[in-house]
Short mmCIF file of C-alpha atoms in Angstrom, two decimals:
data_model
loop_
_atom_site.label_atom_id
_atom_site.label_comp_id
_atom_site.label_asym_id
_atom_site.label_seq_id
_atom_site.Cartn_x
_atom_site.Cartn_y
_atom_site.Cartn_z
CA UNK A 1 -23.19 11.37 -6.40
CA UNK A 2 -22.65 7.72 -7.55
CA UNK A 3 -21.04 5.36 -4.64
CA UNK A 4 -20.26 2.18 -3.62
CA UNK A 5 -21.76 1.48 -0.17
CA UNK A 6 -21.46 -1.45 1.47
CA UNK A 7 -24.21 -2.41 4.39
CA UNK A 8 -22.91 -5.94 5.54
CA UNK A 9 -19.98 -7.67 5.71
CA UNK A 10 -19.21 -10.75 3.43
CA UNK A 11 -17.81 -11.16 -0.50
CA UNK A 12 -17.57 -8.45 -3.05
CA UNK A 13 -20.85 -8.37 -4.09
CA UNK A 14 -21.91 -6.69 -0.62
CA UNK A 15 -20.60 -3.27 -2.57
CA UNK A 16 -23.29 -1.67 -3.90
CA UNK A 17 -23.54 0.59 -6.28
CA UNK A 18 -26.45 4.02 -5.00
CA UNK A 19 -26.84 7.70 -5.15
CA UNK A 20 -25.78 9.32 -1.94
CA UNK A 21 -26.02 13.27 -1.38
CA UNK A 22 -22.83 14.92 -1.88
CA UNK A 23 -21.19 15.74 1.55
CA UNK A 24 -20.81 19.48 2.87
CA UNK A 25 -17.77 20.21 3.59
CA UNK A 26 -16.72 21.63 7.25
CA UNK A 27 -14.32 24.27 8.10
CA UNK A 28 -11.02 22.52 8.52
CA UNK A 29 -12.09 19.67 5.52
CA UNK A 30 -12.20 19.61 1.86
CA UNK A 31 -14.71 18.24 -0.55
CA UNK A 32 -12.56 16.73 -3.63
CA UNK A 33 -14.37 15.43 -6.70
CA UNK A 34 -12.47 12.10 -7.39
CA UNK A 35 -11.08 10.93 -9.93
CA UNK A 36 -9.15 7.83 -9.26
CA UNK A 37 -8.83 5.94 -5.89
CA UNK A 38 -6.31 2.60 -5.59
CA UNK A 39 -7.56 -0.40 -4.56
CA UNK A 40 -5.61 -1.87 -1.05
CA UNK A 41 -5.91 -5.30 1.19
CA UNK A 42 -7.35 -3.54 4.20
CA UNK A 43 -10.13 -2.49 2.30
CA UNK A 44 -10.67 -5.99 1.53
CA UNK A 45 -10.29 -6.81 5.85
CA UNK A 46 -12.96 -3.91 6.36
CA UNK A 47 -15.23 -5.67 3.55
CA UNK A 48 -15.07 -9.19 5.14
CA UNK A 49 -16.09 -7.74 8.30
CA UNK A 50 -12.34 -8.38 10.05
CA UNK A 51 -11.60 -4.31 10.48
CA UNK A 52 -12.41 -3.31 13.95
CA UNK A 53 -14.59 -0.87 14.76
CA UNK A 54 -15.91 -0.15 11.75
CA UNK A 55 -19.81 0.42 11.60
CA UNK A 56 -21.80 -0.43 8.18
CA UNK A 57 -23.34 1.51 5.84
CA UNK A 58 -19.91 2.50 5.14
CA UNK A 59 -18.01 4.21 1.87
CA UNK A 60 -14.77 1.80 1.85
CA UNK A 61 -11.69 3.75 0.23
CA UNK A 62 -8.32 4.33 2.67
CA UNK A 63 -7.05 6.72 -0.23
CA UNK A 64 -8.15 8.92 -3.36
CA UNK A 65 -7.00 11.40 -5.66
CA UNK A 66 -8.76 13.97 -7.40
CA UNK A 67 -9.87 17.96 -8.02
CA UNK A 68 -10.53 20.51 -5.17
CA UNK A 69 -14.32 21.10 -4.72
CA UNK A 70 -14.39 23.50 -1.63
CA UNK A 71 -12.55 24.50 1.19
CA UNK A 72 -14.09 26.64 3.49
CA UNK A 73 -11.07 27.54 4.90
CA UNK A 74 -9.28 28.53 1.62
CA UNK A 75 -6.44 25.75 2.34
CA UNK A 76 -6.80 24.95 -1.10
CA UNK A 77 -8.54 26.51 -4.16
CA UNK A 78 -10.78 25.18 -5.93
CA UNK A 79 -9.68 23.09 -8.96
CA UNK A 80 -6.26 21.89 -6.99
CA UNK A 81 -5.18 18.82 -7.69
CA UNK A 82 -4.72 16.63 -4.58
CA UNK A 83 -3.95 13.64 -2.95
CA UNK A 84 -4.74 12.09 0.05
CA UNK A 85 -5.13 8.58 2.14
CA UNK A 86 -5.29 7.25 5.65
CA UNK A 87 -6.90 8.96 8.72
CA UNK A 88 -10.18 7.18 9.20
CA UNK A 89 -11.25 7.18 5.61
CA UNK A 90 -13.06 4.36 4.56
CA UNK A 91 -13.23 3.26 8.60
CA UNK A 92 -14.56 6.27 10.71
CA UNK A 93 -15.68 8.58 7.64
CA UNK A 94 -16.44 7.58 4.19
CA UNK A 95 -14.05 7.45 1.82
CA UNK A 96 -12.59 7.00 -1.81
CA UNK A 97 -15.19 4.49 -3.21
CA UNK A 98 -17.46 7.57 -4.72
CA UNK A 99 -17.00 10.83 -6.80
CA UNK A 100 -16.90 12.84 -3.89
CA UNK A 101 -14.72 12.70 -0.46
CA UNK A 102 -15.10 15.16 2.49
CA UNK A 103 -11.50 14.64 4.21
CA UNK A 104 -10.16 16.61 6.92
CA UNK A 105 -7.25 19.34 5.22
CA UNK A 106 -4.47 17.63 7.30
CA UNK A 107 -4.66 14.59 5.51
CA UNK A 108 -3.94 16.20 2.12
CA UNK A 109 -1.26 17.13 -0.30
CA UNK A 110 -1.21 19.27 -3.38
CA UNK A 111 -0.07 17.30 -6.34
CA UNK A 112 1.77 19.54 -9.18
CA UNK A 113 3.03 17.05 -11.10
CA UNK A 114 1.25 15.84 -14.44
CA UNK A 115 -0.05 12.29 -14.81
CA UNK A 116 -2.77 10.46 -15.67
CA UNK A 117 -5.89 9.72 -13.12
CA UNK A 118 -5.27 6.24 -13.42
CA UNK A 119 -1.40 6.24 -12.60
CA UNK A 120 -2.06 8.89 -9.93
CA UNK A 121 -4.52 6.72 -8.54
CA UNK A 122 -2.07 4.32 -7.72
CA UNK A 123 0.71 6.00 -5.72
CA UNK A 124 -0.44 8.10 -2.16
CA UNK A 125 -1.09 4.61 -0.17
CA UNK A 126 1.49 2.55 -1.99
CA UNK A 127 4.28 5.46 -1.86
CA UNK A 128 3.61 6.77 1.77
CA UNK A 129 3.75 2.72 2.85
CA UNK A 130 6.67 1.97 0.58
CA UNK A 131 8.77 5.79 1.79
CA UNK A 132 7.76 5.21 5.11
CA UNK A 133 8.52 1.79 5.07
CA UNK A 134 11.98 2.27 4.09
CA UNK A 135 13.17 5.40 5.93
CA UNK A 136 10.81 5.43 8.99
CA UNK A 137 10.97 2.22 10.71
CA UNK A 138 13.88 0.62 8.85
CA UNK A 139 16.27 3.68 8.47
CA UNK A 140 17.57 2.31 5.28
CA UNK A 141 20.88 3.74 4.12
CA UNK A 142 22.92 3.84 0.66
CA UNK A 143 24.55 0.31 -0.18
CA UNK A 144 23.11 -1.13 2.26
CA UNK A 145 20.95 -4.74 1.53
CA UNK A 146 17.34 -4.90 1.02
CA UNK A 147 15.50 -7.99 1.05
CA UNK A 148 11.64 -7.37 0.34
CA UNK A 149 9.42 -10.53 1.01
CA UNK A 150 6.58 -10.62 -1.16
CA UNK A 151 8.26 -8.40 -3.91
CA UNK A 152 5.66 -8.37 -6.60
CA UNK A 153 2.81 -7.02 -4.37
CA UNK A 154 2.03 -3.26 -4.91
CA UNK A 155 4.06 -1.71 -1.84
CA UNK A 156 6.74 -4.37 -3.17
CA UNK A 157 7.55 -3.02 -6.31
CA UNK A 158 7.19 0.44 -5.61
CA UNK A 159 9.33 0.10 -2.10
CA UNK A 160 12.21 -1.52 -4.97
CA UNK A 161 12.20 1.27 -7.04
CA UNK A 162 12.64 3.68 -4.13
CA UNK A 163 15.54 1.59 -2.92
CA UNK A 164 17.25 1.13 -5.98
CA UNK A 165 16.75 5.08 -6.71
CA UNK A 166 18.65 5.62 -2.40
CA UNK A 167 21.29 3.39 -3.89
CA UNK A 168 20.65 0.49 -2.26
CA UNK A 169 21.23 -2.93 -3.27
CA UNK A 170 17.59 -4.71 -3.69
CA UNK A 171 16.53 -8.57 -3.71
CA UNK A 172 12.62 -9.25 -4.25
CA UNK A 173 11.24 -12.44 -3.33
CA UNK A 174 8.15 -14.36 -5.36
CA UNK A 175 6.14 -17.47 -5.75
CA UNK A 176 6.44 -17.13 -9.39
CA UNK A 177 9.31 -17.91 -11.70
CA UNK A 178 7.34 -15.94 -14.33
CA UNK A 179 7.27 -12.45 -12.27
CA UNK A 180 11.10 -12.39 -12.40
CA UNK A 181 11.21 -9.72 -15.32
CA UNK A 182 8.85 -7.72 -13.56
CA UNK A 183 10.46 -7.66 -10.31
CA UNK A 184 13.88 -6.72 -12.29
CA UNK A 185 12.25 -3.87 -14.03
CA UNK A 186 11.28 -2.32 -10.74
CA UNK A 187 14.70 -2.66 -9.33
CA UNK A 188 15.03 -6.06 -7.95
CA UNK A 189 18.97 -6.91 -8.49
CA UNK A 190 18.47 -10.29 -7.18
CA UNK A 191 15.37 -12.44 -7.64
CA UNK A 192 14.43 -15.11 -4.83
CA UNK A 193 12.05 -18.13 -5.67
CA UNK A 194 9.45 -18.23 -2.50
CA UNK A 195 9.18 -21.57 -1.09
CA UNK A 196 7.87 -20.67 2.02
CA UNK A 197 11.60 -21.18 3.60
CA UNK A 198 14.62 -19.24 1.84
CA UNK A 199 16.88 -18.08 4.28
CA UNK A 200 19.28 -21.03 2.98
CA UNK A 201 19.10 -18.89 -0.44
CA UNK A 202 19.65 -15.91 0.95
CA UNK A 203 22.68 -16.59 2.53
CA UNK A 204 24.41 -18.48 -0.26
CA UNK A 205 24.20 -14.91 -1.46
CA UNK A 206 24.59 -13.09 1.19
CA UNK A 207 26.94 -14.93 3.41
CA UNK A 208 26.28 -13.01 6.84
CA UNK A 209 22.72 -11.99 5.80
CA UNK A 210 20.92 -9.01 4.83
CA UNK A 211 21.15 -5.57 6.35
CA UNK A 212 17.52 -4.80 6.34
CA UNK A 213 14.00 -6.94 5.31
CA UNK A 214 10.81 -5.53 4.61
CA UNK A 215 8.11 -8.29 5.36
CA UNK A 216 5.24 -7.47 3.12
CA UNK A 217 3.55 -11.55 3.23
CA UNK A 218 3.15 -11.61 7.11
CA UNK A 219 3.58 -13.62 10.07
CA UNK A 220 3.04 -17.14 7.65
CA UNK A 221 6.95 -15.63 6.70
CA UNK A 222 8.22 -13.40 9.26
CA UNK A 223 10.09 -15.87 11.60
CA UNK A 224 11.89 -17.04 8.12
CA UNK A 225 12.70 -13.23 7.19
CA UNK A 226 14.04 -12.72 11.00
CA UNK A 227 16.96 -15.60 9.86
CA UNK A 228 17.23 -13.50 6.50
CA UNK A 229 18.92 -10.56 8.23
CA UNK A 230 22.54 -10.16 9.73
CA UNK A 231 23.49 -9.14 12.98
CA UNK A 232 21.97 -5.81 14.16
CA UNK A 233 19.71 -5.91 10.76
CA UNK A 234 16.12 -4.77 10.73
CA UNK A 235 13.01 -6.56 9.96
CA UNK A 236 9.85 -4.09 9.15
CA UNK A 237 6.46 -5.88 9.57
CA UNK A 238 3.99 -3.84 7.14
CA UNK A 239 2.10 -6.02 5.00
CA UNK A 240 -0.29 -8.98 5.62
CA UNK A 241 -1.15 -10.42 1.87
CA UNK A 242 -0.40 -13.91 3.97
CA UNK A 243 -4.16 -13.06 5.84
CA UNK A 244 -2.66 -13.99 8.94
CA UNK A 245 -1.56 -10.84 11.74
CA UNK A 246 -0.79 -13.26 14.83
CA UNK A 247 1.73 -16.09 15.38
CA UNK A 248 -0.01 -19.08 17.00
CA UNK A 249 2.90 -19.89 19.41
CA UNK A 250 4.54 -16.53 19.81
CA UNK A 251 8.50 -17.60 21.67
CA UNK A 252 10.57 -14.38 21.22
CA UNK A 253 13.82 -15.89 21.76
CA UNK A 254 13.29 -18.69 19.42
CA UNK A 255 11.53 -16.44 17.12
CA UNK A 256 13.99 -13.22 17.28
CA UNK A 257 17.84 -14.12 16.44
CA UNK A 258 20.22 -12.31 18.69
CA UNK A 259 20.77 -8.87 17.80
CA UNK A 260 18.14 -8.62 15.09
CA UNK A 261 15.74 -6.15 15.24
CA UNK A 262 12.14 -6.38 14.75
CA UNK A 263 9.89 -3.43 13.83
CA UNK A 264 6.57 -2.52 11.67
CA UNK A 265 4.73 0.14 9.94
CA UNK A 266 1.71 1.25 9.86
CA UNK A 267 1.15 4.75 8.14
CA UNK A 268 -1.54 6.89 9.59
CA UNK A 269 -2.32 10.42 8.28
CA UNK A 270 1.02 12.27 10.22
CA UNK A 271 2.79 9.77 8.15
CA UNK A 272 1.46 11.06 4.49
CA UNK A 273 2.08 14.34 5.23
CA UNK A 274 5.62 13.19 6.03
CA UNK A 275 5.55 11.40 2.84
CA UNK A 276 7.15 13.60 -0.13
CA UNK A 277 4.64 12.65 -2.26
CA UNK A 278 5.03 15.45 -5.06
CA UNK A 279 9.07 14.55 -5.29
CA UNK A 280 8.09 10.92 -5.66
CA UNK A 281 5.13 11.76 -7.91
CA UNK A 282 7.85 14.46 -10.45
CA UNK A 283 9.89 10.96 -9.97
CA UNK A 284 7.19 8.72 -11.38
CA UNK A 285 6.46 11.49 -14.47
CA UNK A 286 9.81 11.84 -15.59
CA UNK A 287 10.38 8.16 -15.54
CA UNK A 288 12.62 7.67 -12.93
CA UNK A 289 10.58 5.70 -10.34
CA UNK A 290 8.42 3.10 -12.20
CA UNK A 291 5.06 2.41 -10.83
CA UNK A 292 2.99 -0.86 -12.05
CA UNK A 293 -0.53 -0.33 -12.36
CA UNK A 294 -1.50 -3.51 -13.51
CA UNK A 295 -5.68 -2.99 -13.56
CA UNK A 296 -8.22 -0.20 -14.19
CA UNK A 297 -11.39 -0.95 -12.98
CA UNK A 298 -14.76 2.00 -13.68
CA UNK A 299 -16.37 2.49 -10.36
CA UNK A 300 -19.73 0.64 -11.67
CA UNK A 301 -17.48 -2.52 -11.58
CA UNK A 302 -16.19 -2.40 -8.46
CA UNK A 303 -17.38 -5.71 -7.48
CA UNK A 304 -14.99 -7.12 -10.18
CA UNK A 305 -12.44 -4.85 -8.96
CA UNK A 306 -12.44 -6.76 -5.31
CA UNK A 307 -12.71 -9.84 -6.48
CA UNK A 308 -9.41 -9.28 -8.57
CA UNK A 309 -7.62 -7.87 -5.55
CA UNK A 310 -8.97 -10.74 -3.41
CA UNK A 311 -7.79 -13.87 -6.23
CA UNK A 312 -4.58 -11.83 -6.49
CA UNK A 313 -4.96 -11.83 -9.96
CA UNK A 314 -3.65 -8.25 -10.53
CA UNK A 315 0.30 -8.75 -10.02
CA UNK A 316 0.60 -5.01 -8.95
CA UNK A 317 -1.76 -2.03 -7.91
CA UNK A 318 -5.54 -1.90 -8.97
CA UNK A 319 -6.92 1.39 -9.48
CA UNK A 320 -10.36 2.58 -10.38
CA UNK A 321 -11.58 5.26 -12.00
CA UNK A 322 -14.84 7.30 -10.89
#
């Protein structure tokens, strides 16, 4: 099978594109031909060497959708269509980055809904962080006010959508004047302008603050977001597109405003199965959750493919194609 192994860490041209024997599946895994796998920042960590605990040669690839091969154990039959992400791909077992994945059968889903490789490609990560973003850690109820910083990142738009489907009322945030539109069309009914600092802005809207804030940018924004949320609000930690996990000078109480909560997420593969990706997935089909896939990459270019996702030039999910 075609793959892209990487052997040491450093820039995207450390993935390499080789033949590697097709892996035998084990009772209690599946072999799945793929088709599609989505492109996501921790991939990028594991490249640059910052992941621990990963050994090289590796198969990088956290998720990956794609046709049942085998299943020793008759799970799934062969020709199933099937999702699946987290777990140790891509860290402790090879992953998406190839035409064939061996995963273990409790880290994936049957997918019955109809869509294309490339749009499929881009929702088990993004929808199991955005779902379990929203309902897991920050318990997010109908009218209630959603603030997500660093709105036009993958999990961003997608997380929107979700909202605005529960009923709840969504602001995004960006650097960009020009991703506006986009950030509407996803479900954004406010639009913040990303200085850096905006909790002024958000409470000339929203006088005592917001009832909940997903923090997708990182701790570069996080003590900002905290002053962004109203007494007994949530803040959900999940995303790090700011490249920075750890506060320098970590003060909780000048950090933490009284009576806000702080939380994170960080899927693993109990989490996707939790994640009703097939209702989310009939969603996306029918048109009633929109999903940006901004760029489709072939696997033979998946050095391009990083080095979009590292410039940030794809304003939305990257998903390639085997």
């Amino acid at each position: 099978m075609k793959a892209a192994v990487i052997y040491e860490a450093g820039g995207p041209e450390v993935l390499k594109i080789e033949t590697r024997p097709i892996p035998t599946p084990q009772a209690g895994e599946v072999l799945i031909r793929v088709k599609a796998s989505g492109l996501n920042r921790s991939e990028l960590f594991t490249r640059q060497g910052l992941s621990p605990g990963v050994s090289f040669p590796r198969i990088l690839g956290i998720e990956a959708v794609g046709v049942v091969e085998e299943a020793p154990g008759a799970e799934f039959g062969k020709g199933d269509i099937v999702a699946t992400a987290m777990g140790g791909m891509g860290r402790k077992f090879d992953g998406g980055y190839a035409e064939y994945t061996c995963v273990p059968v409790t880290q994936v889903q049957l997918v019955r809904a109809s869509l294309p490789w490339e749009t499929l490609g881009a929702l088990p990560e993004m929808l199991q962080t955005a779902w379990g973003s929203l309902f897991r850690s920050l318990r997010l109820g109908k009218g209630e006010r959603l603030l997500i910083r660093g709105g036009t990142t993958s999990v961003g738009l997608a997380a929107a959508a979700i909202a605005k489907n529960h009923g709840a009322v969504v602001a995004s945030t960006t650097r960009r004047p020009d991703r506006e539109q986009l950030l509407r069309s996803s479900g954004a009914d406010q639009v913040f302008i990303d200085t850096g600092v905006i909790a002024e802005q958000v409470k000339e809207v929203f006088p005592s603050g917001v009832d909940k804030v997903l923090e997708l940018i990182g701790t570069t924004t996080l003590r900002d977001s905290l002053r962004c949320a109203k007494q007994r609000g949530i803040v959900c930690m999940t995303g790090m597109v700011g490249n920075k996990w750890s506060f320098d000078d970590f003060s909780p109480m000048d950090v933490i405003p009284t009576s806000v909560c702080l939380t994170t997420y960080d899927g693993g593969p109990e989490d996707f199965m939790l994640t009703p990706l097939d209702e989310l997935v009939e969603q996306v089909a029918v048109g009633t959750l929109p999903v940006q896939v901004r760029r489709v990459f072939k696997l033979d270019d998946i050095v391009e493919a990083h080095r979009c996702m590292e410039e940030n030039r794809a304003g939305g999910k990257i998903v390639v194609l085997t």
